[in-house]
Amino acid sequence: MSSTTLPHNYLENKSGVLYIDGVSTIKLAEIFDTPLYVLSENRIRENFRRLRETLLKHYEKIRIYYSAKANTSLAVLKILESEGSYLDAVSPGEVFLAFKAGFQPERILFTGTSVRDDELKFLIDSNVTINIDSLSQLKRLLKLHIPEKLSIRVNPEVGAGHHEHVITAGKNSKFGIWEADVLEAYRMAKNAGVKQLGIHMHIGSGILTIKPFLLAAKKLLEIACKIHEKLGINFEFIDFGGGLGVPYKPDEKPLDVERFAERMLNLFKDKIKEYDLGKPFFCIEPGRFIVCDAGILLTRVNTLKVTPFKKFIGVDAGFNTLIRPVMYGSYHPIVVANKLNAPEEEVYDVAGPLCESGDILARDRLLPKISEGDLLAILNAGAYGFSMSSQYNSRPRCAEVLVRNGEYALIREKEKFEDLVRGQKIPQWLN
Ligand code: PLP
């Protein structure tokens, strides 16, 4: 029956009220309404800098590609652009947004899958580096254009992740090119006249241990060695993808970033020397690691419902706003933003407003005694939160706010009913 503990120091308890980067969550909810995503600029910068500085201790040619899919809001992209981040884009739309945020094409790597020819044309015109996912894509690209620089995504046969849906390498994965075809892919690119080549993997998401990264990296470096030996290719970069996890559950330990950097870069340096691979850039593509714990989702309690079996808290955010609990069975810490000093004494299920029995954000949570009107803060909601939200049940998407040292700014307006009909047309014969 203790009061609430907060996992990050940019979240503060001021007389029982949750503050984020010096701003009261109660005030934000009143001004901007709920549901509301709130992101801490300082925390995003801190996460990026911590990772870069740790990697730079071990090797000077480092590139961090922020994986935009975790949060594509322009303000977030702009923050990372100003930090010197590179960008991992997985759709032409993400390339478009990256340009809007000021990224130069040299700093963008496009990693798509099932890519259409018109999308390839868009990427060629955009002058970004394309990371090839299949022989089909490579053949179609080379027919359209011979790029100066190209990368190939390899399936290193080692996958990992917090849920089956986010494991992106191994036998069941649709991603990357199998080892048996990799040589052929590089031969095609080289013979076509591509000058600079990279090699890439991404094994999955939400990985909290170092072992899977090391196993897959070892495999990728062996493949790089074979390609170098057979085709004489000197890689401009070797990209180990994203997947660096962040703890969500109270008993999960954070990924040891110092050790991750040390082990990965020691392996990298040993192998590039042993295999005579020159001095390529060491690249990684974190998304979650950069933005996850920088964001919270505020949602207001509108209903309390007690059945013989359960106590439900009805809130205004459902899986239209945050899909992770439903899609991946994910756990997000939840605190009562206006009752941080109250003892946690009741067990509740937190239910969203959608007409779906699966619309449950949390089961069996020990929380302070809840009243209608209370404000919940769902923590670690900065990654794959807004970017995976939808208008399901015809609920307009919510707003996003950025906070910094006591200041706040709206970075995305709440949608209106008109947004539900935008682009829709009624055929003449129905009028
Ligand atoms: N790179 C690629 C190619 C991805 O597909 C993803 C996520 O799916 C990432 C990087 C980022 O993953 P994470 O947010 O787990 O770091």
Tab-separated table of C-alpha atoms and ligand atoms in Angstrom:
chain	number	residue	atom	x	y	z
A	1	MET	CA	0.000	0.000	0.000
A	2	SER	CA	2.747	2.462	-0.871
A	3	SER	CA	2.233	5.655	-2.876
A	4	THR	CA	3.288	5.782	-6.533
A	5	THR	CA	6.954	5.561	-7.525
A	6	LEU	CA	8.011	7.245	-10.747
A	7	PRO	CA	10.534	5.538	-13.012
A	8	HIS	CA	12.199	8.576	-14.610
A	9	ASN	CA	13.603	11.752	-13.168
A	10	TYR	CA	11.905	14.034	-15.697
A	11	LEU	CA	8.626	12.860	-14.150
A	12	GLU	CA	8.053	14.515	-10.793
A	13	ASN	CA	5.607	14.278	-7.960
A	14	LYS	CA	4.653	17.786	-6.853
A	15	SER	CA	2.152	17.624	-3.989
A	16	GLY	CA	0.643	14.464	-5.430
A	17	VAL	CA	0.421	15.766	-9.016
A	18	LEU	CA	2.434	14.358	-11.907
A	19	TYR	CA	4.690	16.894	-13.620
A	20	ILE	CA	6.530	16.139	-16.833
A	21	ASP	CA	9.624	18.224	-17.528
A	22	GLY	CA	8.307	20.879	-15.146
A	23	VAL	CA	4.741	21.005	-16.523
A	24	SER	CA	1.643	19.902	-14.621
A	25	THR	CA	-0.197	17.074	-16.350
A	26	ILE	CA	-3.461	18.330	-14.856
A	27	LYS	CA	-2.924	21.665	-16.560
A	28	LEU	CA	-2.046	20.022	-19.886
A	29	ALA	CA	-5.157	17.836	-19.772
A	30	GLU	CA	-7.310	20.890	-19.036
A	31	ILE	CA	-5.826	22.953	-21.856
A	32	PHE	CA	-5.556	20.306	-24.569
A	33	ASP	CA	-8.180	17.759	-23.488
A	34	THR	CA	-7.641	14.012	-23.243
A	35	PRO	CA	-6.507	11.587	-24.546
A	36	LEU	CA	-3.246	13.488	-24.944
A	37	TYR	CA	0.264	12.367	-25.777
A	38	VAL	CA	2.936	14.392	-23.990
A	39	LEU	CA	6.607	14.145	-24.987
A	40	SER	CA	9.649	15.414	-23.144
A	41	GLU	CA	12.150	17.083	-25.458
A	42	ASN	CA	14.918	16.836	-22.864
A	43	ARG	CA	14.426	13.111	-22.464
A	44	ILE	CA	14.533	12.512	-26.241
A	45	ARG	CA	17.805	14.471	-26.472
A	46	GLU	CA	19.203	12.708	-23.404
A	47	ASN	CA	18.439	9.251	-24.803
A	48	PHE	CA	20.032	10.081	-28.136
A	49	ARG	CA	23.146	11.663	-26.583
A	50	ARG	CA	23.643	8.878	-24.052
A	51	LEU	CA	23.626	6.305	-26.809
A	52	ARG	CA	25.879	8.264	-29.151
A	53	GLU	CA	28.406	9.118	-26.451
A	54	THR	CA	28.528	5.527	-25.264
A	55	LEU	CA	29.131	4.211	-28.770
A	56	LEU	CA	31.732	6.897	-29.517
A	57	LYS	CA	33.835	5.738	-26.578
A	58	HIS	CA	34.608	2.615	-28.581
A	59	TYR	CA	34.736	3.666	-32.245
A	60	GLU	CA	34.728	7.003	-34.007
A	61	LYS	CA	32.786	6.168	-37.175
A	62	ILE	CA	29.289	5.869	-35.727
A	63	ARG	CA	25.923	6.639	-37.261
A	64	ILE	CA	22.644	6.474	-35.373
A	65	TYR	CA	19.630	6.252	-37.648
A	66	TYR	CA	16.543	7.202	-35.632
A	67	SER	CA	13.831	4.778	-36.697
A	68	ALA	CA	11.044	7.174	-37.567
A	69	LYS	CA	8.235	4.655	-37.326
A	70	ALA	CA	8.415	4.810	-33.521
A	71	ASN	CA	7.210	8.413	-33.610
A	72	THR	CA	6.999	10.381	-36.833
A	73	SER	CA	5.838	13.701	-35.416
A	74	LEU	CA	7.667	16.546	-37.140
A	75	ALA	CA	8.777	18.081	-33.853
A	76	VAL	CA	10.375	14.783	-32.816
A	77	LEU	CA	12.106	14.415	-36.185
A	78	LYS	CA	13.337	17.997	-35.929
A	79	ILE	CA	14.789	17.401	-32.461
A	80	LEU	CA	16.691	14.392	-33.741
A	81	GLU	CA	17.812	16.158	-36.892
A	82	SER	CA	19.290	18.896	-34.708
A	83	GLU	CA	21.123	16.235	-32.681
A	84	GLY	CA	22.862	15.009	-35.828
A	85	SER	CA	20.834	11.824	-36.076
A	86	TYR	CA	20.444	9.942	-39.326
A	87	LEU	CA	17.028	8.527	-40.166
A	88	ASP	CA	15.615	5.073	-40.891
A	89	ALA	CA	12.505	5.390	-43.072
A	90	VAL	CA	10.278	2.483	-44.026
A	91	SER	CA	7.842	4.184	-46.364
A	92	PRO	CA	7.853	7.021	-48.887
A	93	GLY	CA	5.642	8.887	-46.414
A	94	GLU	CA	8.375	8.715	-43.784
A	95	VAL	CA	10.895	10.045	-46.329
A	96	PHE	CA	8.496	12.910	-47.069
A	97	LEU	CA	8.184	13.693	-43.348
A	98	ALA	CA	11.955	13.489	-42.849
A	99	PHE	CA	12.445	16.099	-45.584
A	100	LYS	CA	9.785	18.295	-43.972
A	101	ALA	CA	11.764	18.098	-40.730
A	102	GLY	CA	14.951	19.168	-42.500
A	103	PHE	CA	16.816	15.882	-43.006
A	104	GLN	CA	19.107	15.887	-46.032
A	105	PRO	CA	18.827	12.836	-48.314
A	106	GLU	CA	22.386	11.718	-47.430
A	107	ARG	CA	21.162	11.142	-43.899
A	108	ILE	CA	18.208	8.936	-44.838
A	109	LEU	CA	18.236	5.174	-45.301
A	110	PHE	CA	15.078	3.663	-46.741
A	111	THR	CA	14.374	0.100	-45.636
A	112	GLY	CA	11.171	-1.087	-47.221
A	113	THR	CA	9.577	-4.427	-47.883
A	114	SER	CA	7.142	-5.262	-50.721
A	115	VAL	CA	8.201	-2.019	-52.383
A	116	ARG	CA	6.346	-0.945	-55.546
A	117	ASP	CA	8.022	0.444	-58.662
A	118	ASP	CA	6.445	3.873	-58.263
A	119	GLU	CA	7.797	3.938	-54.717
A	120	LEU	CA	11.255	3.055	-56.043
A	121	LYS	CA	10.963	5.953	-58.490
A	122	PHE	CA	10.038	8.298	-55.654
A	123	LEU	CA	13.077	7.112	-53.658
A	124	ILE	CA	15.372	7.542	-56.659
A	125	ASP	CA	14.094	11.086	-57.184
A	126	SER	CA	14.503	11.740	-53.470
A	127	ASN	CA	18.147	10.652	-53.630
A	128	VAL	CA	18.001	8.680	-50.374
A	129	THR	CA	19.984	5.472	-49.870
A	130	ILE	CA	17.869	2.408	-50.553
A	131	ASN	CA	18.266	-0.710	-48.445
A	132	ILE	CA	17.229	-3.659	-50.592
A	133	ASP	CA	14.928	-6.302	-49.098
A	134	SER	CA	14.612	-8.807	-51.968
A	135	LEU	CA	16.210	-9.834	-55.274
A	136	SER	CA	13.009	-8.750	-56.986
A	137	GLN	CA	13.332	-5.237	-55.568
A	138	LEU	CA	16.997	-5.074	-56.569
A	139	LYS	CA	16.313	-6.163	-60.165
A	140	ARG	CA	13.479	-3.690	-60.520
A	141	LEU	CA	15.574	-0.878	-59.044
A	142	LEU	CA	18.561	-1.528	-61.310
A	143	LYS	CA	16.280	-1.453	-64.351
A	144	LEU	CA	15.081	1.994	-63.348
A	145	HIS	CA	18.332	3.513	-62.166
A	146	ILE	CA	21.878	2.692	-61.009
A	147	PRO	CA	22.371	4.441	-57.696
A	148	GLU	CA	25.789	5.614	-56.444
A	149	LYS	CA	25.141	3.987	-53.102
A	150	LEU	CA	23.057	1.008	-52.039
A	151	SER	CA	22.578	-1.255	-49.071
A	152	ILE	CA	21.326	-4.804	-48.802
A	153	ARG	CA	19.303	-6.162	-45.895
A	154	VAL	CA	20.416	-9.621	-44.895
A	155	ASN	CA	18.417	-12.099	-42.847
A	156	PRO	CA	21.064	-13.239	-40.356
A	157	GLU	CA	18.839	-16.153	-39.303
A	158	VAL	CA	18.829	-14.960	-35.694
A	159	GLY	CA	15.667	-13.144	-34.654
A	160	ALA	CA	14.547	-11.771	-31.288
A	161	GLY	CA	11.930	-9.501	-29.760
A	162	HIS	CA	9.259	-8.932	-27.143
A	163	HIS	CA	6.517	-10.528	-29.275
A	164	GLU	CA	6.284	-12.858	-32.252
A	165	HIS	CA	5.026	-9.968	-34.433
A	166	VAL	CA	8.185	-7.936	-33.937
A	167	ILE	CA	10.765	-10.645	-34.683
A	168	THR	CA	12.178	-9.634	-38.040
A	169	ALA	CA	14.786	-12.258	-38.844
A	170	GLY	CA	14.948	-16.044	-38.866
A	171	LYS	CA	13.065	-18.753	-40.753
A	172	ASN	CA	9.564	-17.243	-40.511
A	173	SER	CA	10.518	-13.718	-41.318
A	174	LYS	CA	9.489	-11.960	-44.525
A	175	PHE	CA	12.394	-9.528	-44.204
A	176	GLY	CA	15.828	-9.458	-45.760
A	177	ILE	CA	17.736	-11.646	-48.173
A	178	TRP	CA	18.880	-15.129	-47.193
A	179	GLU	CA	22.571	-15.863	-47.125
A	180	ALA	CA	22.295	-18.133	-50.164
A	181	ASP	CA	21.149	-15.169	-52.295
A	182	VAL	CA	23.199	-12.408	-50.754
A	183	LEU	CA	26.281	-12.923	-52.870
A	184	GLU	CA	24.177	-12.824	-56.006
A	185	ALA	CA	22.587	-9.563	-54.852
A	186	TYR	CA	25.940	-7.860	-54.279
A	187	ARG	CA	27.280	-9.225	-57.576
A	188	MET	CA	24.320	-7.723	-59.413
A	189	ALA	CA	24.773	-4.355	-57.708
A	190	LYS	CA	28.513	-4.280	-58.298
A	191	ASN	CA	28.277	-5.363	-61.931
A	192	ALA	CA	25.614	-2.732	-62.552
A	193	GLY	CA	28.085	-0.079	-61.400
A	194	VAL	CA	27.003	0.745	-57.846
A	195	LYS	CA	30.036	2.385	-56.209
A	196	GLN	CA	29.328	2.372	-52.483
A	197	LEU	CA	27.711	-0.512	-50.666
A	198	GLY	CA	26.393	-1.129	-47.187
A	199	ILE	CA	25.126	-4.224	-45.437
A	200	HIS	CA	22.212	-4.290	-43.019
A	201	MET	CA	20.209	-6.411	-40.600
A	202	HIS	CA	17.374	-5.746	-38.184
A	203	ILE	CA	16.484	-8.713	-36.026
A	204	GLY	CA	13.530	-7.474	-34.002
A	205	SER	CA	12.265	-5.024	-31.444
A	206	GLY	CA	12.199	-4.662	-27.661
A	207	ILE	CA	15.339	-6.712	-26.996
A	208	LEU	CA	16.662	-6.319	-23.459
A	209	THR	CA	19.642	-8.687	-23.588
A	210	ILE	CA	22.835	-8.375	-25.558
A	211	LYS	CA	23.195	-11.983	-26.666
A	212	PRO	CA	20.833	-11.957	-29.675
A	213	PHE	CA	22.489	-8.809	-31.029
A	214	LEU	CA	25.907	-10.398	-30.721
A	215	LEU	CA	24.858	-13.677	-32.341
A	216	ALA	CA	23.249	-11.921	-35.273
A	217	ALA	CA	26.085	-9.399	-35.618
A	218	LYS	CA	28.611	-12.220	-35.734
A	219	LYS	CA	26.633	-13.832	-38.541
A	220	LEU	CA	26.284	-10.566	-40.447
A	221	LEU	CA	30.018	-9.911	-40.196
A	222	GLU	CA	30.778	-13.436	-41.465
A	223	ILE	CA	28.533	-12.780	-44.442
A	224	ALA	CA	30.224	-9.409	-44.996
A	225	CYS	CA	33.569	-11.209	-44.945
A	226	LYS	CA	32.442	-13.690	-47.637
A	227	ILE	CA	31.202	-10.891	-49.837
A	228	HIS	CA	34.425	-8.989	-49.377
A	229	GLU	CA	36.524	-12.055	-50.206
A	230	LYS	CA	34.494	-13.138	-53.238
A	231	LEU	CA	33.666	-9.747	-54.739
A	232	GLY	CA	36.291	-7.424	-53.259
A	233	ILE	CA	33.615	-5.128	-51.852
A	234	ASN	CA	34.703	-2.699	-49.119
A	235	PHE	CA	31.617	-1.765	-47.176
A	236	GLU	CA	30.976	1.902	-46.563
A	237	PHE	CA	28.796	0.950	-43.580
A	238	ILE	CA	27.584	-2.033	-41.608
A	239	ASP	CA	24.169	-1.490	-40.055
A	240	PHE	CA	23.036	-3.642	-37.138
A	241	GLY	CA	19.456	-2.328	-37.102
A	242	GLY	CA	17.350	-1.295	-34.146
A	243	GLY	CA	15.643	-3.291	-31.440
A	244	LEU	CA	17.267	-1.861	-28.323
A	245	GLY	CA	14.648	-2.505	-25.687
A	246	VAL	CA	13.259	-0.391	-22.881
A	247	PRO	CA	11.801	-1.940	-19.709
A	248	TYR	CA	8.029	-1.617	-19.366
A	249	LYS	CA	7.285	-4.036	-16.522
A	250	PRO	CA	8.523	-3.252	-13.019
A	251	ASP	CA	10.632	-6.418	-12.910
A	252	GLU	CA	12.343	-5.847	-16.291
A	253	LYS	CA	15.926	-4.642	-16.236
A	254	PRO	CA	17.042	-2.000	-18.726
A	255	LEU	CA	19.344	-2.992	-21.527
A	256	ASP	CA	22.885	-2.355	-20.311
A	257	VAL	CA	23.837	0.211	-22.939
A	258	GLU	CA	27.460	0.506	-21.809
A	259	ARG	CA	27.896	-3.223	-22.145
A	260	PHE	CA	25.928	-3.333	-25.400
A	261	ALA	CA	28.284	-0.732	-26.887
A	262	GLU	CA	31.394	-2.389	-25.539
A	263	ARG	CA	30.497	-5.933	-26.608
A	264	MET	CA	29.101	-4.969	-30.013
A	265	LEU	CA	31.949	-2.661	-30.886
A	266	ASN	CA	34.634	-5.009	-29.635
A	267	LEU	CA	33.170	-7.706	-31.848
A	268	PHE	CA	32.879	-5.260	-34.726
A	269	LYS	CA	36.454	-3.993	-34.409
A	270	ASP	CA	37.899	-7.512	-34.004
A	271	LYS	CA	36.033	-8.826	-37.018
A	272	ILE	CA	36.641	-5.949	-39.413
A	273	LYS	CA	40.334	-6.359	-38.625
A	274	GLU	CA	40.317	-10.149	-38.904
A	275	TYR	CA	38.319	-10.065	-42.147
A	276	ASP	CA	40.248	-7.111	-43.534
A	277	LEU	CA	37.076	-5.055	-44.032
A	278	GLY	CA	38.705	-1.640	-43.735
A	279	LYS	CA	37.004	0.979	-41.581
A	280	PRO	CA	33.273	1.025	-42.306
A	281	PHE	CA	30.768	3.095	-40.339
A	282	PHE	CA	29.115	1.234	-37.465
A	283	CYS	CA	25.382	1.967	-37.722
A	284	ILE	CA	22.370	1.230	-35.549
A	285	GLU	CA	18.691	2.151	-35.965
A	286	PRO	CA	17.002	2.609	-32.607
A	287	GLY	CA	13.418	3.832	-32.492
A	288	ARG	CA	11.936	2.756	-29.177
A	289	PHE	CA	15.131	3.441	-27.231
A	290	ILE	CA	15.079	7.109	-28.232
A	291	VAL	CA	11.429	8.046	-27.701
A	292	CYS	CA	9.639	5.388	-25.642
A	293	ASP	CA	10.287	6.630	-22.144
A	294	ALA	CA	10.102	10.260	-23.269
A	295	GLY	CA	6.340	10.031	-23.769
A	296	ILE	CA	3.228	9.575	-21.672
A	297	LEU	CA	-0.424	9.260	-22.600
A	298	LEU	CA	-2.926	11.149	-20.447
A	299	THR	CA	-6.419	9.729	-20.326
A	300	ARG	CA	-9.391	10.783	-18.180
A	301	VAL	CA	-11.567	8.400	-16.169
A	302	ASN	CA	-15.193	8.839	-17.163
A	303	THR	CA	-16.777	5.664	-15.778
A	304	LEU	CA	-16.416	3.379	-12.792
A	305	LYS	CA	-18.147	0.047	-13.159
A	306	VAL	CA	-18.164	-2.686	-10.554
A	307	THR	CA	-19.322	-6.175	-11.492
A	308	PRO	CA	-19.331	-9.244	-9.235
A	309	PHE	CA	-15.967	-10.125	-10.811
A	310	LYS	CA	-14.168	-6.934	-11.778
A	311	LYS	CA	-13.726	-3.268	-11.102
A	312	PHE	CA	-13.473	-1.450	-14.409
A	313	ILE	CA	-12.110	2.025	-14.912
A	314	GLY	CA	-13.542	3.419	-18.158
A	315	VAL	CA	-11.189	5.922	-19.802
A	316	ASP	CA	-11.207	7.952	-23.012
A	317	ALA	CA	-8.187	6.245	-24.657
A	318	GLY	CA	-8.628	2.843	-26.209
A	319	PHE	CA	-6.675	0.791	-28.679
A	320	ASN	CA	-7.455	3.458	-31.263
A	321	THR	CA	-5.059	5.662	-29.265
A	322	LEU	CA	-2.573	3.086	-27.921
A	323	ILE	CA	-2.712	-0.294	-29.619
A	324	ARG	CA	0.296	-1.962	-27.984
A	325	PRO	CA	-1.528	-3.631	-25.059
A	326	VAL	CA	-4.046	-5.223	-27.438
A	327	MET	CA	-1.749	-5.968	-30.353
A	328	TYR	CA	1.234	-7.307	-28.409
A	329	GLY	CA	-0.214	-7.937	-24.944
A	330	SER	CA	2.137	-5.182	-23.805
A	331	TYR	CA	2.325	-3.894	-20.278
A	332	HIS	CA	2.529	-0.130	-19.743
A	333	PRO	CA	3.037	1.363	-16.283
A	334	ILE	CA	0.007	3.449	-15.248
A	335	VAL	CA	-0.100	6.107	-12.552
A	336	VAL	CA	-2.949	8.297	-11.345
A	337	ALA	CA	-1.605	11.716	-12.272
A	338	ASN	CA	-3.673	13.619	-9.692
A	339	LYS	CA	-3.199	11.128	-6.828
A	340	LEU	CA	0.467	10.259	-6.684
A	341	ASN	CA	0.518	10.432	-2.879
A	342	ALA	CA	-2.524	8.211	-2.396
A	343	PRO	CA	-1.908	4.611	-1.308
A	344	GLU	CA	-2.326	1.951	-4.004
A	345	GLU	CA	-5.142	-0.132	-2.597
A	346	GLU	CA	-7.576	-1.253	-5.285
A	347	VAL	CA	-7.223	-3.592	-8.232
A	348	TYR	CA	-8.769	-2.430	-11.509
A	349	ASP	CA	-9.009	-3.240	-15.191
A	350	VAL	CA	-8.520	-0.144	-17.346
A	351	ALA	CA	-10.937	-0.199	-20.286
A	352	GLY	CA	-11.093	2.015	-23.365
A	353	PRO	CA	-14.163	3.446	-25.110
A	354	LEU	CA	-14.227	1.149	-28.161
A	355	CYS	CA	-16.981	-1.316	-28.892
A	356	GLU	CA	-14.613	-4.257	-28.656
A	357	SER	CA	-14.345	-6.494	-25.622
A	358	GLY	CA	-10.597	-6.608	-26.220
A	359	ASP	CA	-10.295	-2.856	-25.690
A	360	ILE	CA	-8.484	-3.184	-22.384
A	361	LEU	CA	-5.342	-1.168	-21.692
A	362	ALA	CA	-4.425	-2.973	-18.484
A	363	ARG	CA	-5.700	-5.856	-16.391
A	364	ASP	CA	-5.578	-6.247	-12.621
A	365	ARG	CA	-3.670	-3.073	-11.815
A	366	LEU	CA	-3.096	-2.025	-8.258
A	367	LEU	CA	-3.904	1.700	-8.145
A	368	PRO	CA	-5.106	4.316	-5.689
A	369	LYS	CA	-8.886	4.356	-5.162
A	370	ILE	CA	-10.227	5.856	-8.387
A	371	SER	CA	-13.001	8.427	-8.815
A	372	GLU	CA	-14.608	9.521	-12.051
A	373	GLY	CA	-12.695	12.546	-13.346
A	374	ASP	CA	-9.287	11.252	-12.247
A	375	LEU	CA	-6.462	11.551	-14.717
A	376	LEU	CA	-4.396	8.486	-15.596
A	377	ALA	CA	-0.925	8.705	-17.112
A	378	ILE	CA	0.147	5.725	-19.165
A	379	LEU	CA	3.930	5.747	-19.104
A	380	ASN	CA	6.470	4.688	-21.737
A	381	ALA	CA	4.034	5.653	-24.460
A	382	GLY	CA	6.393	7.693	-26.658
A	383	ALA	CA	7.185	4.874	-29.097
A	384	TYR	CA	4.648	3.103	-31.289
A	385	GLY	CA	1.908	5.070	-29.514
A	386	PHE	CA	0.643	7.906	-31.662
A	387	SER	CA	2.286	6.445	-34.772
A	388	MET	CA	0.132	3.312	-34.520
A	389	SER	CA	-3.076	5.120	-33.560
A	390	SER	CA	-6.165	5.074	-35.749
A	391	GLN	CA	-9.653	6.477	-36.161
A	392	TYR	CA	-11.254	3.120	-35.394
A	393	ASN	CA	-14.840	3.477	-34.173
A	394	SER	CA	-14.728	6.881	-35.878
A	395	ARG	CA	-12.861	8.502	-33.034
A	396	PRO	CA	-10.686	11.377	-34.228
A	397	ARG	CA	-7.014	10.982	-33.256
A	398	CYS	CA	-5.807	12.841	-30.181
A	399	ALA	CA	-3.361	15.749	-29.822
A	400	GLU	CA	0.351	15.666	-29.019
A	401	VAL	CA	2.221	18.173	-26.883
A	402	LEU	CA	5.944	18.738	-26.428
A	403	VAL	CA	7.274	19.924	-23.073
A	404	ARG	CA	10.637	21.384	-22.141
A	405	ASN	CA	11.812	22.937	-18.860
A	406	GLY	CA	8.355	24.082	-17.807
A	407	GLU	CA	7.310	25.184	-21.314
A	408	TYR	CA	4.773	23.380	-23.456
A	409	ALA	CA	3.680	23.533	-27.086
A	410	LEU	CA	1.035	21.785	-29.131
A	411	ILE	CA	2.830	19.776	-31.825
A	412	ARG	CA	-0.188	18.019	-33.291
A	413	GLU	CA	-3.754	19.197	-33.162
A	414	LYS	CA	-6.503	16.925	-32.012
A	415	GLU	CA	-8.497	15.783	-35.035
A	416	LYS	CA	-12.060	16.958	-35.570
A	417	PHE	CA	-15.156	15.192	-36.877
A	418	GLU	CA	-14.398	16.766	-40.276
A	419	ASP	CA	-11.207	14.684	-40.332
A	420	LEU	CA	-13.388	11.583	-40.340
A	421	VAL	CA	-14.888	12.516	-43.705
A	422	ARG	CA	-11.787	14.063	-45.283
A	423	GLY	CA	-11.274	12.522	-48.731
A	424	GLN	CA	-14.542	10.586	-48.652
A	425	LYS	CA	-16.928	10.898	-51.570
A	426	ILE	CA	-20.510	9.798	-52.028
A	427	PRO	CA	-21.197	8.427	-55.554
A	428	GLN	CA	-23.691	10.452	-57.498
A	429	TRP	CA	-26.089	7.499	-57.699
A	430	LEU	CA	-26.484	7.573	-53.912
A	431	ASN	CA	-27.540	11.189	-53.836
B	1	PLP	N1	15.032	-0.685	-38.248
B	1	PLP	C1	14.098	-1.386	-38.906
B	1	PLP	C2	14.389	-1.835	-40.288
B	1	PLP	C3	12.876	-1.679	-38.310
B	1	PLP	O1	11.950	-2.366	-38.982
B	1	PLP	C4	12.640	-1.230	-36.979
B	1	PLP	C5	11.370	-1.535	-36.288
B	1	PLP	O2	10.540	-2.274	-36.677
B	1	PLP	C6	13.626	-0.483	-36.336
B	1	PLP	C7	14.816	-0.239	-36.994
B	1	PLP	C8	13.436	0.070	-34.970
B	1	PLP	O3	13.169	-0.845	-33.993
B	1	PLP	P1	13.143	-0.388	-32.475
B	1	PLP	O4	12.136	0.675	-32.309
B	1	PLP	O5	12.798	-1.611	-31.723
B	1	PLP	O6	14.511	0.109	-32.144
